[in-house]
Amino acid sequence: MEEPRIGVFVCHCGRNIGAYVDVPGVVEYVKGLPNVVHAERNLYTCSEEGISAIKKGIQEHNLNRVIVASCTPRTHEPLFRSACEAVGLNKYLFEFVNIRDQCSWVHMHEPEKATEKAKDLIRMGVAKARLLEPLEEIEIKVTPSALVIGGGVVGMGAALNLAAQGFEVHVVEKEPELGGTLRSVYKLYPTNEEATKVTNPLIEKVKNDPKIKTYLSAKVKEVSGFIGNFDVVVNQDGEESKFNVGTIIVAIGADKLKPTGQYGYGEMPNVLTQLELEERMKKGEPVGQNVVMINCVGARVPERTYCSRICCMTAIKNASLIKESNPKAKVWILHRDLMTYGVDFENYYRKAMELGVRFIRYSLERPPQVIGDGKAEEIKAYHELRREEIELPCDMLVLTTPLIPAEDNQDISKMLKVSLDEFGFFLEAHLKLRPVEFAMDGIYICGSAKWPTDVTEGISQAYAAASKAAGPLRMGYVKPEAINALVNEDKCSGCGICELLCPFQAIELQPRDGKRVSHVNEAVCKGCGTCGAACPSGAIAMHYFTDEQILAQVEALFS
Amino acid sequence: MAEKETTVITEAEKILDRENIIAKAEEVLDQGYDGIIGLRKRWGHVSPYLFTTKDELKELELEPRYNLATFVRQLKNKWPDARLGIVSRGCDERALDKLEELGVFSKEGVVFIGITCSMEQAEECNCEKPIYTPLDCTGCWKCMEECPKDAITRINVCPILVPDQFNLGLGQRKAIYLPFPQAVPKKNVRDPNHCLRITEKLECKGCENACEAKAIVHDMADQIVDLDVGAIIVATGLDFYDVSGLEEYGYGKIKNVVTAMEYERLTSASGPTLGSLDRPSDGKVPHNIAFIQCVGSRDFRCEPYCSSVCCMHATKEAMMAYEHEPGTKSTVFYMDMRAVGKRFQEYIARAKSDYNVTYIRSRPGRIEVNPENDNPIIWYEDTTTGEIKKFEAEIVVLAQAMIPQITKDLAEILGIELDENGFVKTPGGFLQPLDTTKPGIFACGYVHSPRDIPDSVTQASGAAGRAAEEIASLHSQGGK
């Protein structure tokens, strides 16, 4: 191996690092480390200036290892790797040291210690970089079709977009018909169009599209494989279909909270949820002369802290519809903050006030009370602006409840090996930068399965997820990371522990020269290292994280 | 136009000066380089040639169209250690750059002797970049370094100082400047409204004299580029509502009343104060900050809509103040706290519990100044008690309304409609949320509707998906 020539680029990240870590001091220190032939600092190493500094550094100093000490590999590693590649340095000769999340952010109030820790971490990075070796990536073919789980309006939107781009799509819907939640919704804000007028043409289009195959009353039973080559088993009425897809979109929507035990729900016949009210209005059943609605029932409370985004507008819509069909009716909305963000919602809210819908603000400290024997007859509430207790006559009490994670979320997250967030909704790869992707390659998320969304937002997300899912399909191939497990067959005893433990089913035992040895499917292996840690004979090494490299880091830490 | 073209030729001729180029080539040979690669004319034929003696250089040819890149690459591959001079035009060097990007060529040991092509030659080649030098701005910013702020009296650098609009006028910049610290490409630009040379007020050569790369060409003109595309995406973003018309808040008159964007620049490491929150009146760092929400938003006199992102950015700004200066107290005056995104409610809760942020539901009526310390005093109604109260802060941050950034001209050129608030109009219908009123044109981000970053990024991918659909259908119809 040629003598390592390491270049270290330390980033100020504006004030993010520079204000807490003594960056010039760190650079001086780093210059004295073994094999470091160049060290410099940049205001933002990720800026164009920083990237050209890396390229220039590699060329001028003939660097064969590059270290950037900055923020997080999660967002910036690809960028710095590609800078190395651009000037002919294998990207696996790049090492990332995170001195923002691990130093300046967590030790904001102890800058000296933050600086010392930055030096330690870079010293460890240098120790590892000296032992890095170039790795090559394999190319995997992609099956040009997709699976959409969920046949609601969002899933159908995604499927149609993919089909229009020329790809085959399998749509799996657990109910006997397409349409999802919108099947029980009456009208849609902000245009008050009937939900069926939106869903019916969409369902027709999906059914008639030759590129889309729909499975109704069906569940995805099993998914194995990896981006480009997912093997899918669908169970439809006991019959199994198997097919192969390149990418997967999750669009399974959400459930509505049933507020049993709150405000008489489940005990009093005239206490409904908004969705039950809509079903009633859809059938043309009377709703009464005095209607009271209570918002945030089961939302923005200690046991469920989040705001479900769409409920304020749902309440205002239903209140407006009641007033429009019966101007003499009295409708009150008891609310907390009103989430009518944007242009259309704010207009809609104003129009509701003009229609005569009454808005009364309540606080969590003094929630409304239901008065009545057997049924809700009167609602007592503290009117915050008037600063007095008021009593509202009530023929019907409508509770506005949040969307909650669908029951299937757990199963699907396990099956696809994607994560859920702390609320139980699906967790996107990055809240801001990768909002419709999962951390797992080739799987995408849209609609209320990720976070409560209305129809227009959900459809926008559907197109976004379809756009992302179409990328690999159009490309025709993917190149997974070369960071994966490597088996030394001579050492392997064929015990099979690795096969058992691998969370990605990437390992299988194969016969070799009369014995069974562990074999790693590079395309499936995610480089998690579980097998390497577990192997009793030390036969499994991780590319880019070899024992030698990690021990060198540990030694560097305590040297 | 005709006049400008003549000057380009004059400029070009100057650099084309044979004597100059040969002199440079000789200099390179003197420095011990192995040779000069150029074109040689012999017996009426022109071909690439490696000049190794000064004598041969009289046969150097500068005009005909031969790209030297292949020849250079072959030579370098054969003799990787050779040190060579290359008489190169813009196209030669761009080609070599590309080869280098592909990893089949290295610029090491190579020195470029740049030449600019004549207008005739450029026309023959249908070349857009006949001038060698502008491509050569290395971003060394020597022109800026030579240009300190007090340089107004110096004649060899840019004498102009104007308010820096990227920092919202909080700092100053030259008439030759970097638009903002992370600009891509990171190259200086000249301000056509203030540059003495461009505005023809003075034959100023300040920056030209300082620039080592000779990258400043005074006679460049705008180019019109024709693009043939199957779909268009409008993503022109947002602008800010001018809140100086809202006299009750005294913006523009009361020094320590700033907009949220100004506050962002003041707290930014690349801002005019390098990240120190120096309040405008006396440069002191405030520890008692008030935020007023919905300034120009949800207001019939201004913009009736909700700008959608201000609740969250005010909260973030308050938290940032605390991170910069622990102990800082922030008070947010709001109407509705619209925290509807993932983890937003929890973010607000954290601001209250860990960052000393208090939220008061009220729309303040007026701001006065405490003449003793320049502190703004906010008059507001406490809606929980009905009392009129006042609140003194060291600085007040106004969450100014945000407006779509698209001109009527651009909308007209595109043939798309805007709504009464100036946002791009959608054709209606739930299934075309990112379409405009013209097929094939899509919109996303704030110009489409008030959106935060996650929603805008989602819309961006969505609009790209719709555009891909459009292009796929063009393909299946067999062309455009």
Coordinates of C-alpha atoms in Angstrom, one line a residue, chain A residues 14-15 20 44 47-49 59 86 109 161 164-165 188-189 191 193 198 202 300 305-307 309 336-343 346 349-350 361 384-385 387 421-423 426-428 431-433 435-436 450-451 455-457 459-461 463-464 467-468, chain B residues 100-101 141 182-186 267 269-270 274-275 298 300 304-306 308 323-324 326 334-343 345-346 361 383-386 420-421 423 430-431 433-434 450-451 453-455 457-459 461-462 464-466 468-469 472:
Chain A
G14 CA -20.5 29.6 10.0
R15 CA -21.0 30.0 13.8
Y20 CA -17.6 27.1 20.0
Y44 CA -18.4 26.3 4.9
S47 CA -20.0 25.5 -0.2
E48 CA -18.6 25.7 -3.8
E49 CA -15.5 27.3 -2.4
Q59 CA -4.2 17.7 -6.6
A86 CA -14.3 14.2 -9.3
H109 CA -21.4 25.9 27.0
N161 CA -48.4 9.3 -12.1
A164 CA -48.3 7.9 -17.0
Q165 CA -44.5 7.8 -16.8
L188 CA -64.1 18.5 0.5
Y189 CA -62.8 21.9 1.6
T191 CA -64.2 24.0 -2.8
E193 CA -66.9 19.6 -4.0
V198 CA -63.1 13.4 -6.9
L202 CA -60.0 8.6 -10.2
R300 CA -52.8 18.8 21.7
T305 CA -49.4 16.3 22.0
Y306 CA -49.5 16.8 18.3
C307 CA -51.8 18.9 16.2
R309 CA -53.4 19.7 11.0
R336 CA -58.2 26.5 20.6
D337 CA -55.7 27.9 18.0
L338 CA -57.4 27.9 14.6
M339 CA -55.1 26.3 12.1
T340 CA -56.4 27.9 8.9
Y341 CA -53.0 28.5 7.4
G342 CA -52.4 29.8 3.9
V343 CA -54.6 31.6 1.5
E346 CA -58.1 31.8 5.9
Y349 CA -62.7 30.7 7.7
R350 CA -63.8 34.2 7.0
R361 CA -62.0 30.1 22.0
E384 CA -62.1 33.6 26.9
L385 CA -62.8 36.9 25.2
R387 CA -64.4 36.3 30.3
D421 CA -41.8 8.2 14.5
E422 CA -42.6 8.7 18.2
F423 CA -46.3 9.2 17.4
F426 CA -44.1 6.6 9.4
L427 CA -40.8 8.4 9.8
E428 CA -39.4 10.1 6.7
L431 CA -37.9 16.1 7.8
K432 CA -36.9 18.9 5.5
L433 CA -34.7 17.5 2.7
P435 CA -39.8 14.4 3.1
V436 CA -41.2 11.5 1.0
K450 CA -46.7 10.1 7.4
W451 CA -48.6 13.0 8.9
V455 CA -56.5 15.9 -0.2
T456 CA -54.5 18.5 -2.1
E457 CA -51.4 18.2 0.1
I459 CA -51.9 14.4 -3.8
S460 CA -48.9 16.7 -4.0
Q461 CA -47.1 14.2 -1.8
Y463 CA -46.7 13.0 -7.1
A464 CA -43.6 13.7 -5.1
S467 CA -41.4 11.1 -8.8
K468 CA -38.8 9.8 -6.4
Chain B
E100 CA -9.8 16.1 -16.0
E101 CA -13.2 15.7 -14.5
W141 CA -11.1 37.8 -4.8
Q182 CA -22.5 30.6 -0.4
A183 CA -23.2 31.8 -3.9
V184 CA -23.0 29.2 -6.6
P185 CA -20.9 29.7 -8.7
K186 CA -18.8 31.5 -6.2
T267 CA -27.8 36.4 13.8
A269 CA -22.4 34.0 10.9
S270 CA -22.1 35.3 7.4
L274 CA -20.8 38.0 11.9
G275 CA -23.6 36.6 14.0
R298 CA -54.2 38.2 8.1
F300 CA -57.2 43.4 5.2
P304 CA -55.5 38.9 4.0
Y305 CA -53.9 35.5 4.0
C306 CA -51.8 33.7 6.6
S308 CA -48.0 30.0 7.2
E323 CA -28.6 29.8 22.4
H324 CA -26.5 32.8 21.6
P326 CA -28.4 32.0 27.6
Y334 CA -49.5 36.1 18.3
M335 CA -53.1 35.5 17.1
D336 CA -53.2 31.8 16.5
M337 CA -50.1 29.6 17.1
R338 CA -50.2 27.6 13.8
A339 CA -47.9 24.8 14.6
V340 CA -49.3 22.1 12.3
G341 CA -46.3 20.2 11.1
K342 CA -44.6 17.1 12.5
R343 CA -43.1 17.8 15.9
Q345 CA -46.3 21.4 18.8
E346 CA -43.5 19.8 20.7
R361 CA -52.2 36.0 22.5
T383 CA -57.1 39.2 25.9
T384 CA -57.4 37.0 29.0
T385 CA -58.2 40.0 31.2
G386 CA -59.2 42.7 28.7
E420 CA -55.7 38.1 -6.6
N421 CA -52.9 37.8 -4.1
F423 CA -49.8 33.5 -6.2
F430 CA -58.0 18.3 -6.4
L431 CA -55.9 16.2 -8.7
P433 CA -52.6 20.8 -7.1
L434 CA -49.3 21.7 -8.7
P450 CA -47.5 29.9 1.5
R451 CA -45.4 26.9 2.4
I453 CA -39.5 24.0 3.7
P454 CA -40.8 20.4 4.0
D455 CA -44.0 21.2 2.1
V457 CA -39.5 20.3 -1.0
T458 CA -42.4 17.9 -1.3
Q459 CA -44.1 20.1 -3.9
S461 CA -40.6 16.6 -6.2
G462 CA -44.3 16.5 -7.0
A464 CA -41.0 17.2 -11.1
G465 CA -43.2 14.1 -11.2
R466 CA -45.9 16.0 -13.1
A468 CA -42.0 13.8 -16.0
E469 CA -45.5 12.7 -16.8
A472 CA -43.4 10.9 -21.1

